[in-house]
PDB file of C-alpha atoms in Angstrom:
ATOM      1  CA  MET A   9      86.677 161.216 121.618  1.00  0.00           C
ATOM      2  CA  PHE A  10      84.139 163.534 123.194  1.00  0.00           C
ATOM      3  CA  LEU A  11      81.493 165.454 121.309  1.00  0.00           C
ATOM      4  CA  GLU A  12      81.827 169.152 120.662  1.00  0.00           C
ATOM      5  CA  GLN A  13      78.068 169.574 120.825  1.00  0.00           C
ATOM      6  CA  ARG A  14      76.397 169.300 124.217  1.00  0.00           C
ATOM      7  CA  ALA A  15      73.658 166.711 124.517  1.00  0.00           C
ATOM      8  CA  ASN A  16      70.086 167.803 125.241  1.00  0.00           C
ATOM      9  CA  GLU A  17      69.228 167.978 128.948  1.00  0.00           C
ATOM     10  CA  ILE A  18      66.163 165.770 129.315  1.00  0.00           C
ATOM     11  CA  ASP A  19      63.885 164.897 132.233  1.00  0.00           C
ATOM     12  CA  TYR A  20      62.522 161.392 132.668  1.00  0.00           C
ATOM     13  CA  ARG A  21      60.446 159.037 134.810  1.00  0.00           C
ATOM     14  CA  ILE A  22      60.583 155.230 134.868  1.00  0.00           C
ATOM     15  CA  TYR A  23      57.335 153.288 135.368  1.00  0.00           C
ATOM     16  CA  GLY A  24      56.641 149.672 136.272  1.00  0.00           C
ATOM     17  CA  GLU A  25      58.463 146.866 138.018  1.00  0.00           C
ATOM     18  CA  GLU A  26      59.093 143.793 135.820  1.00  0.00           C
ATOM     19  CA  MET A  27      58.190 145.249 132.400  1.00  0.00           C
ATOM     20  CA  GLN A  28      59.334 148.851 132.673  1.00  0.00           C
ATOM     21  CA  TYR A  29      59.104 151.812 130.354  1.00  0.00           C
ATOM     22  CA  VAL A  30      60.744 155.223 130.538  1.00  0.00           C
ATOM     23  CA  GLU A  31      58.825 158.432 129.855  1.00  0.00           C
ATOM     24  CA  ILE A  32      61.049 161.265 128.665  1.00  0.00           C
ATOM     25  CA  GLU A  33      59.929 164.885 128.884  1.00  0.00           C
ATOM     26  CA  LEU A  34      61.144 167.127 126.092  1.00  0.00           C
ATOM     27  CA  ASP A  35      61.267 170.890 126.101  1.00  0.00           C
ATOM     28  CA  PRO A  36      60.729 172.635 122.747  1.00  0.00           C
ATOM     29  CA  ASP A  37      63.440 171.617 120.228  1.00  0.00           C
ATOM     30  CA  GLU A  38      64.816 168.911 122.533  1.00  0.00           C
ATOM     31  CA  GLY A  39      65.219 165.410 121.157  1.00  0.00           C
ATOM     32  CA  VAL A  40      65.984 161.815 122.083  1.00  0.00           C
ATOM     33  CA  VAL A  41      67.515 159.105 119.888  1.00  0.00           C
ATOM     34  CA  ALA A  42      66.327 155.508 120.256  1.00  0.00           C
ATOM     35  CA  GLU A  43      66.821 152.025 118.874  1.00  0.00           C
ATOM     36  CA  SER A  44      64.291 150.822 116.328  1.00  0.00           C
ATOM     37  CA  GLY A  45      61.497 148.883 118.006  1.00  0.00           C
ATOM     38  CA  SER A  46      61.753 150.479 121.454  1.00  0.00           C
ATOM     39  CA  PHE A  47      59.113 153.216 120.859  1.00  0.00           C
ATOM     40  CA  MET A  48      55.944 152.950 122.959  1.00  0.00           C
ATOM     41  CA  MET A  49      53.935 156.204 122.735  1.00  0.00           C
ATOM     42  CA  MET A  50      54.281 159.973 122.299  1.00  0.00           C
ATOM     43  CA  ASP A  51      52.338 163.226 122.501  1.00  0.00           C
ATOM     44  CA  THR A  52      51.281 165.297 119.528  1.00  0.00           C
ATOM     45  CA  ASP A  53      53.900 167.776 118.282  1.00  0.00           C
ATOM     46  CA  VAL A  54      56.641 165.181 118.785  1.00  0.00           C
ATOM     47  CA  ASN A  55      58.252 164.619 115.399  1.00  0.00           C
ATOM     48  CA  MET A  56      59.694 161.189 114.551  1.00  0.00           C
ATOM     49  CA  ASN A  57      62.583 161.082 112.068  1.00  0.00           C
ATOM     50  CA  THR A  58      64.600 158.026 110.962  1.00  0.00           C
ATOM     51  CA  ILE A  59      68.313 158.725 110.474  1.00  0.00           C
ATOM     52  CA  PHE A  60      71.553 156.926 109.638  1.00  0.00           C
ATOM     53  CA  GLY A  61      73.430 155.884 112.775  1.00  0.00           C
ATOM     54  CA  ASP A  62      72.962 157.920 115.947  1.00  0.00           C
ATOM     55  CA  GLY A  63      72.900 161.378 114.378  1.00  0.00           C
ATOM     56  CA  SER A  64      76.106 162.547 116.048  1.00  0.00           C
ATOM     57  CA  ASN A  65      77.903 163.044 112.712  1.00  0.00           C
ATOM     58  CA  GLN A  66      75.051 164.576 110.731  1.00  0.00           C
ATOM     59  CA  GLU A  67      76.868 167.908 110.409  1.00  0.00           C
ATOM     60  CA  LYS A  68      79.798 166.168 108.652  1.00  0.00           C
ATOM     61  CA  GLY A  69      77.801 165.413 105.541  1.00  0.00           C
ATOM     62  CA  LEU A  70      77.152 162.142 103.749  1.00  0.00           C
ATOM     63  CA  LEU A  71      80.506 160.594 104.696  1.00  0.00           C
ATOM     64  CA  GLY A  72      79.890 161.214 108.387  1.00  0.00           C
ATOM     65  CA  LYS A  73      76.431 159.667 108.151  1.00  0.00           C
ATOM     66  CA  ILE A  74      77.753 156.566 106.380  1.00  0.00           C
ATOM     67  CA  PHE A  75      80.558 156.151 108.944  1.00  0.00           C
ATOM     68  CA  SER A  76      78.106 156.486 111.836  1.00  0.00           C
ATOM     69  CA  ALA A  77      75.775 153.897 110.311  1.00  0.00           C
ATOM     70  CA  GLY A  78      78.646 151.557 109.432  1.00  0.00           C
ATOM     71  CA  LYS A  79      79.698 151.330 113.084  1.00  0.00           C
ATOM     72  CA  ARG A  80      76.265 149.953 113.926  1.00  0.00           C
ATOM     73  CA  ILE A  81      76.471 147.206 111.312  1.00  0.00           C
ATOM     74  CA  LEU A  82      79.585 145.873 113.035  1.00  0.00           C
ATOM     75  CA  THR A  83      77.677 145.427 116.303  1.00  0.00           C
ATOM     76  CA  GLY A  84      74.782 143.665 114.570  1.00  0.00           C
ATOM     77  CA  GLU A  85      72.398 146.607 114.983  1.00  0.00           C
ATOM     78  CA  SER A  86      70.185 148.258 112.384  1.00  0.00           C
ATOM     79  CA  LEU A  87      71.591 150.858 109.989  1.00  0.00           C
ATOM     80  CA  PHE A  88      69.002 153.301 111.251  1.00  0.00           C
ATOM     81  CA  MET A  89      67.974 154.919 114.506  1.00  0.00           C
ATOM     82  CA  THR A  90      65.007 157.153 115.254  1.00  0.00           C
ATOM     83  CA  VAL A  91      65.093 160.704 116.630  1.00  0.00           C
ATOM     84  CA  PHE A  92      62.043 162.073 118.443  1.00  0.00           C
ATOM     85  CA  THR A  93      61.991 165.894 118.617  1.00  0.00           C
ATOM     86  CA  ASN A  94      59.555 168.248 120.319  1.00  0.00           C
ATOM     87  CA  VAL A  95      58.490 170.662 117.569  1.00  0.00           C
ATOM     88  CA  GLY A  96      55.711 172.220 119.662  1.00  0.00           C
ATOM     89  CA  HIS A  97      55.676 175.098 122.149  1.00  0.00           C
ATOM     90  CA  GLY A  98      55.185 173.314 125.493  1.00  0.00           C
ATOM     91  CA  LYS A  99      56.635 170.282 127.210  1.00  0.00           C
ATOM     92  CA  LYS A 100      55.903 166.943 125.496  1.00  0.00           C
ATOM     93  CA  GLN A 101      56.413 163.306 126.449  1.00  0.00           C
ATOM     94  CA  VAL A 102      57.688 160.294 124.540  1.00  0.00           C
ATOM     95  CA  SER A 103      58.001 156.806 126.041  1.00  0.00           C
ATOM     96  CA  PHE A 104      60.179 153.764 125.313  1.00  0.00           C
ATOM     97  CA  ALA A 105      59.576 150.232 126.575  1.00  0.00           C
ATOM     98  CA  SER A 106      61.987 147.530 127.750  1.00  0.00           C
ATOM     99  CA  PRO A 107      62.194 144.573 125.311  1.00  0.00           C
ATOM    100  CA  TYR A 108      61.814 141.826 127.977  1.00  0.00           C
ATOM    101  CA  PRO A 109      61.403 141.579 131.784  1.00  0.00           C
ATOM    102  CA  GLY A 110      64.056 143.553 133.611  1.00  0.00           C
ATOM    103  CA  LYS A 111      65.112 147.046 134.634  1.00  0.00           C
ATOM    104  CA  ILE A 112      65.775 150.288 132.769  1.00  0.00           C
ATOM    105  CA  ILE A 113      68.903 152.012 134.065  1.00  0.00           C
ATOM    106  CA  PRO A 114      69.615 155.740 133.557  1.00  0.00           C
ATOM    107  CA  ILE A 115      73.280 156.478 132.855  1.00  0.00           C
ATOM    108  CA  ASP A 116      74.458 160.057 133.415  1.00  0.00           C
ATOM    109  CA  LEU A 117      77.614 160.222 131.310  1.00  0.00           C
ATOM    110  CA  THR A 118      78.870 163.296 133.167  1.00  0.00           C
ATOM    111  CA  GLU A 119      79.263 161.095 136.277  1.00  0.00           C
ATOM    112  CA  TYR A 120      81.371 158.536 134.391  1.00  0.00           C
ATOM    113  CA  GLY A 121      83.870 160.709 132.551  1.00  0.00           C
ATOM    114  CA  GLY A 122      81.809 160.983 129.379  1.00  0.00           C
ATOM    115  CA  LYS A 123      81.922 157.307 128.391  1.00  0.00           C
ATOM    116  CA  PHE A 124      80.071 154.090 129.265  1.00  0.00           C
ATOM    117  CA  ILE A 125      80.574 150.645 127.688  1.00  0.00           C
ATOM    118  CA  CYS A 126      77.691 148.166 127.452  1.00  0.00           C
ATOM    119  CA  GLN A 127      76.735 144.916 125.779  1.00  0.00           C
ATOM    120  CA  LYS A 128      75.492 145.179 122.207  1.00  0.00           C
ATOM    121  CA  ASP A 129      71.755 144.883 122.869  1.00  0.00           C
ATOM    122  CA  ALA A 130      71.610 146.825 126.169  1.00  0.00           C
ATOM    123  CA  PHE A 131      71.156 150.345 124.731  1.00  0.00           C
ATOM    124  CA  LEU A 132      67.567 151.651 124.754  1.00  0.00           C
ATOM    125  CA  CYS A 133      67.663 155.420 124.125  1.00  0.00           C
ATOM    126  CA  ALA A 134      69.663 158.575 124.881  1.00  0.00           C
ATOM    127  CA  ALA A 135      69.495 162.343 124.749  1.00  0.00           C
ATOM    128  CA  LYS A 136      70.104 163.751 121.295  1.00  0.00           C
ATOM    129  CA  GLY A 137      73.814 164.566 121.035  1.00  0.00           C
ATOM    130  CA  VAL A 138      75.040 161.403 122.781  1.00  0.00           C
ATOM    131  CA  SER A 139      77.197 159.319 120.428  1.00  0.00           C
ATOM    132  CA  ILE A 140      76.414 155.598 120.170  1.00  0.00           C
ATOM    133  CA  GLY A 141      79.525 153.827 118.897  1.00  0.00           C
ATOM    134  CA  ILE A 142      81.485 150.599 119.196  1.00  0.00           C
ATOM    135  CA  GLU A 143      84.213 149.543 121.606  1.00  0.00           C
ATOM    136  CA  PHE A 144      86.784 147.113 120.186  1.00  0.00           C
ATOM    137  CA  SER A 145      88.330 144.494 122.452  1.00  0.00           C
ATOM    138  CA  LYS A 146      92.126 144.611 122.465  1.00  0.00           C
ATOM    139  CA  LYS A 147      92.421 141.179 124.099  1.00  0.00           C
ATOM    140  CA  LEU A 148      92.165 137.973 122.059  1.00  0.00           C
ATOM    141  CA  GLY A 149      90.692 135.869 124.856  1.00  0.00           C
ATOM    142  CA  ARG A 150      87.985 138.400 125.594  1.00  0.00           C
ATOM    143  CA  GLY A 151      87.020 138.622 121.926  1.00  0.00           C
ATOM    144  CA  LEU A 152      86.865 134.865 121.380  1.00  0.00           C
ATOM    145  CA  PHE A 153      85.289 133.714 124.639  1.00  0.00           C
ATOM    146  CA  GLY A 154      83.716 136.767 126.249  1.00  0.00           C
ATOM    147  CA  GLY A 155      80.209 136.148 124.975  1.00  0.00           C
ATOM    148  CA  GLU A 156      80.116 139.630 123.395  1.00  0.00           C
ATOM    149  CA  GLY A 157      82.799 139.042 120.739  1.00  0.00           C
ATOM    150  CA  PHE A 158      85.400 141.664 119.893  1.00  0.00           C
ATOM    151  CA  MET A 159      82.920 144.550 119.932  1.00  0.00           C
ATOM    152  CA  MET A 160      80.632 146.123 122.506  1.00  0.00           C
ATOM    153  CA  GLN A 161      78.625 149.339 122.340  1.00  0.00           C
ATOM    154  CA  LYS A 162      79.667 152.600 123.954  1.00  0.00           C
ATOM    155  CA  MET A 163      77.884 155.823 124.782  1.00  0.00           C
ATOM    156  CA  GLU A 164      79.951 159.012 124.711  1.00  0.00           C
ATOM    157  CA  GLY A 165      79.054 162.579 125.513  1.00  0.00           C
ATOM    158  CA  ASP A 166      77.667 164.641 128.367  1.00  0.00           C
ATOM    159  CA  GLY A 167      74.001 163.644 128.425  1.00  0.00           C
ATOM    160  CA  LEU A 168      71.690 160.939 129.700  1.00  0.00           C
ATOM    161  CA  GLY A 169      71.511 157.462 128.215  1.00  0.00           C
ATOM    162  CA  PHE A 170      69.283 154.533 129.124  1.00  0.00           C
ATOM    163  CA  ILE A 171      70.205 150.860 129.066  1.00  0.00           C
ATOM    164  CA  HIS A 172      68.178 147.748 129.819  1.00  0.00           C
ATOM    165  CA  ALA A 173      69.118 144.823 132.082  1.00  0.00           C
ATOM    166  CA  GLY A 174      67.291 141.497 132.224  1.00  0.00           C
ATOM    167  CA  GLY A 175      65.786 140.336 135.511  1.00  0.00           C
ATOM    168  CA  THR A 176      67.166 142.145 138.570  1.00  0.00           C
ATOM    169  CA  MET A 177      70.083 144.533 138.213  1.00  0.00           C
ATOM    170  CA  ALA A 178      73.096 144.619 140.545  1.00  0.00           C
ATOM    171  CA  LYS A 179      75.339 147.694 140.714  1.00  0.00           C
ATOM    172  CA  LYS A 180      78.882 147.115 141.960  1.00  0.00           C
ATOM    173  CA  VAL A 181      81.387 149.893 142.666  1.00  0.00           C
ATOM    174  CA  LEU A 182      84.879 148.376 142.486  1.00  0.00           C
ATOM    175  CA  LYS A 183      87.871 149.801 144.310  1.00  0.00           C
ATOM    176  CA  PRO A 184      91.272 150.021 142.576  1.00  0.00           C
ATOM    177  CA  GLY A 185      92.534 146.472 142.021  1.00  0.00           C
ATOM    178  CA  GLU A 186      89.305 144.864 143.256  1.00  0.00           C
ATOM    179  CA  VAL A 187      88.183 141.980 141.011  1.00  0.00           C
ATOM    180  CA  LEU A 188      84.656 140.714 140.359  1.00  0.00           C
ATOM    181  CA  LYS A 189      84.105 137.389 138.545  1.00  0.00           C
ATOM    182  CA  VAL A 190      80.917 137.296 136.492  1.00  0.00           C
ATOM    183  CA  ASP A 191      79.160 134.960 134.073  1.00  0.00           C
ATOM    184  CA  THR A 192      80.032 136.349 130.638  1.00  0.00           C
ATOM    185  CA  GLY A 193      76.360 136.761 129.663  1.00  0.00           C
ATOM    186  CA  CYS A 194      75.417 138.635 132.833  1.00  0.00           C
ATOM    187  CA  ILE A 195      77.450 141.773 132.099  1.00  0.00           C
ATOM    188  CA  VAL A 196      75.292 144.788 131.230  1.00  0.00           C
ATOM    189  CA  GLY A 197      77.928 147.503 131.170  1.00  0.00           C
ATOM    190  CA  PHE A 198      80.784 149.214 132.973  1.00  0.00           C
ATOM    191  CA  THR A 199      82.661 152.495 133.168  1.00  0.00           C
ATOM    192  CA  LYS A 200      85.689 153.233 130.996  1.00  0.00           C
ATOM    193  CA  ASP A 201      88.366 152.572 133.648  1.00  0.00           C
ATOM    194  CA  VAL A 202      87.207 149.015 134.405  1.00  0.00           C
ATOM    195  CA  ASP A 203      89.555 146.368 132.992  1.00  0.00           C
ATOM    196  CA  TYR A 204      87.524 143.568 131.369  1.00  0.00           C
ATOM    197  CA  ASP A 205      89.123 140.183 130.656  1.00  0.00           C
ATOM    198  CA  ILE A 206      88.320 136.454 130.489  1.00  0.00           C
ATOM    199  CA  GLU A 207      89.500 133.734 132.881  1.00  0.00           C
ATOM    200  CA  PHE A 208      89.289 129.953 132.405  1.00  0.00           C
ATOM    201  CA  VAL A 209      87.111 128.296 135.061  1.00  0.00           C
ATOM    202  CA  GLY A 210      89.617 125.463 135.608  1.00  0.00           C
ATOM    203  CA  GLY A 211      89.207 121.981 137.031  1.00  0.00           C
ATOM    204  CA  ILE A 212      88.061 118.911 135.112  1.00  0.00           C
ATOM    205  CA  LYS A 213      84.827 118.504 137.096  1.00  0.00           C
ATOM    206  CA  ASN A 214      83.964 122.177 136.736  1.00  0.00           C
ATOM    207  CA  THR A 215      84.687 122.092 133.011  1.00  0.00           C
ATOM    208  CA  ILE A 216      82.739 118.919 132.208  1.00  0.00           C
ATOM    209  CA  PHE A 217      79.940 118.886 134.763  1.00  0.00           C
ATOM    210  CA  GLY A 218      79.684 122.456 136.065  1.00  0.00           C
ATOM    211  CA  GLY A 219      77.106 123.596 133.529  1.00  0.00           C
ATOM    212  CA  GLU A 220      78.238 127.203 133.913  1.00  0.00           C
ATOM    213  CA  GLY A 221      80.450 127.517 130.848  1.00  0.00           C
ATOM    214  CA  LEU A 222      84.212 127.363 130.531  1.00  0.00           C
ATOM    215  CA  PHE A 223      85.048 131.007 131.258  1.00  0.00           C
ATOM    216  CA  PHE A 224      84.444 133.772 133.770  1.00  0.00           C
ATOM    217  CA  ALA A 225      84.456 137.439 132.928  1.00  0.00           C
ATOM    218  CA  THR A 226      86.842 139.241 135.282  1.00  0.00           C
ATOM    219  CA  LEU A 227      86.169 142.911 135.964  1.00  0.00           C
ATOM    220  CA  ARG A 228      88.952 144.798 137.737  1.00  0.00           C
ATOM    221  CA  GLY A 229      88.414 148.198 139.340  1.00  0.00           C
ATOM    222  CA  PRO A 230      88.352 151.065 139.789  1.00  0.00           C
ATOM    223  CA  GLY A 231      84.936 151.709 138.327  1.00  0.00           C
ATOM    224  CA  THR A 232      81.248 150.884 138.330  1.00  0.00           C
ATOM    225  CA  VAL A 233      79.793 147.668 136.924  1.00  0.00           C
ATOM    226  CA  TYR A 234      76.163 146.744 136.178  1.00  0.00           C
ATOM    227  CA  ILE A 235      75.222 143.038 136.282  1.00  0.00           C
ATOM    228  CA  GLN A 236      71.935 141.424 135.190  1.00  0.00           C
ATOM    229  CA  SER A 237      70.379 138.329 136.761  1.00  0.00           C
ATOM    230  CA  LEU A 238      68.595 137.205 133.579  1.00  0.00           C
ATOM    231  CA  PRO A 239      70.489 137.578 130.280  1.00  0.00           C
ATOM    232  CA  PHE A 240      68.208 137.360 127.265  1.00  0.00           C
ATOM    233  CA  SER A 241      70.205 134.391 125.927  1.00  0.00           C
ATOM    234  CA  ARG A 242      69.459 132.470 129.143  1.00  0.00           C
ATOM    235  CA  LEU A 243      65.772 133.383 128.968  1.00  0.00           C
ATOM    236  CA  ALA A 244      65.564 132.331 125.311  1.00  0.00           C
ATOM    237  CA  GLY A 245      67.339 129.054 126.073  1.00  0.00           C
ATOM    238  CA  ARG A 246      64.844 128.172 128.800  1.00  0.00           C
ATOM    239  CA  VAL A 247      61.910 128.978 126.515  1.00  0.00           C
ATOM    240  CA  LEU A 248      63.325 126.861 123.682  1.00  0.00           C
ATOM    241  CA  SER A 249      64.014 123.928 126.001  1.00  0.00           C
ATOM    242  CA  SER A 250      60.380 123.933 127.184  1.00  0.00           C
ATOM    243  CA  ILE A 251      58.852 123.868 123.693  1.00  0.00           C
ATOM    244  CA  PRO A 252      57.076 120.511 123.193  1.00  0.00           C
ATOM    245  CA  ARG A 253      58.787 118.216 120.697  1.00  0.00           C
ATOM    246  CA  GLY A 254      56.605 116.945 117.870  1.00  0.00           C
ATOM    247  CA  GLY A 255      53.629 118.917 119.135  1.00  0.00           C
ATOM    248  CA  LYS A 256      53.440 116.914 122.373  1.00  0.00           C
ATOM    249  CA  SER A 257      53.751 118.347 125.855  1.00  0.00           C
ATOM    250  CA  LYS A 258      56.526 117.255 128.195  1.00  0.00           C
ATOM    251  CA  GLY A 259      53.995 116.838 130.977  1.00  0.00           C
ATOM    252  CA  GLU A 260      56.019 119.076 133.273  1.00  0.00           C
ATOM    253  CA  GLY A 261      54.646 119.589 136.745  1.00  0.00           C
ATOM    254  CA  SER A 262      53.174 116.094 136.990  1.00  0.00           C
ATOM    255  CA  ILE A 263      54.888 112.838 137.933  1.00  0.00           C
ATOM    256  CA  LEU A 264      52.384 111.096 135.636  1.00  0.00           C
ATOM    257  CA  GLY A 265      53.524 113.012 132.559  1.00  0.00           C
ATOM    258  CA  GLY A 266      51.019 112.758 129.704  1.00  0.00           C
ATOM    259  CA  LEU A 267      48.611 110.722 131.810  1.00  0.00           C
ATOM    260  CA  GLY A 268      48.636 113.495 134.375  1.00  0.00           C
ATOM    261  CA  ASP A 269      47.699 116.006 131.678  1.00  0.00           C
ATOM    262  CA  LEU A 270      44.776 113.795 130.664  1.00  0.00           C
ATOM    263  CA  LEU A 271      43.545 113.548 134.254  1.00  0.00           C
ATOM    264  CA  ASP A 272      43.962 117.308 134.643  1.00  0.00           C
ATOM    265  CA  GLY A 273      41.728 117.931 131.640  1.00  0.00           C
ATOM    266  CA  ASP A 274      44.500 118.780 129.146  1.00  0.00           C
ATOM    267  CA  ASN A 275      43.212 117.077 126.000  1.00  0.00           C
ATOM    268  CA  SER A 276      45.420 118.832 123.459  1.00  0.00           C
ATOM    269  CA  PHE A 277      46.686 115.944 121.324  1.00  0.00           C
TER     270      PHE A 277
END
């Protein structure tokens, strides 16, 4: 369902390479809605206001606000979002930072039929007036084994939204019937006409020794798909696996292990 209210038309600039941030320029009375924790900096005369949900149903009273917030609970997000509004007379800037190394991707909803579906933690910020909702999976296999569960996030409206991808981002434009097989955790988002399903990897050796999981995500065109090279779950797993057990280092990088650390001057016992 599209919004009756047009989203604010905002200008932006993305800075950085590995740890990016987006600077959004607001004209007087323009606003941007963002996830809690993504704020970086802002000019004076930019007003910050915490609201239920995404603010798209504020005109519908308390019930609309509760419904908007309730959708976010289902996706594991906070009840609240933050709106930044330029209450001054000239142009003002507000910036939002990526949560971990990767790329910030601008999504112009007018180019994608007013709707874009993304993984639950990909959304960063959007022009005020863009609705941030949930997309239910209608397929059992996708919900159980897709890595994202039965629900993903969706942006709807006619404005700009910004999502974040870990590592390097790949953009694939699929032709009608064209299929792309992807690791389930590497999906960032896709347009509304892309058919998303799950496929069993197959083969005993692949299943037991492959180390890549039991399922592929299959994305069938037509539509546009964004893929990330470093899902946060993969990054977190590598960090956890490198944490020393019992306060002792693994001695990685040296064939001598702990003795190598001692010879290198690492005396942390």
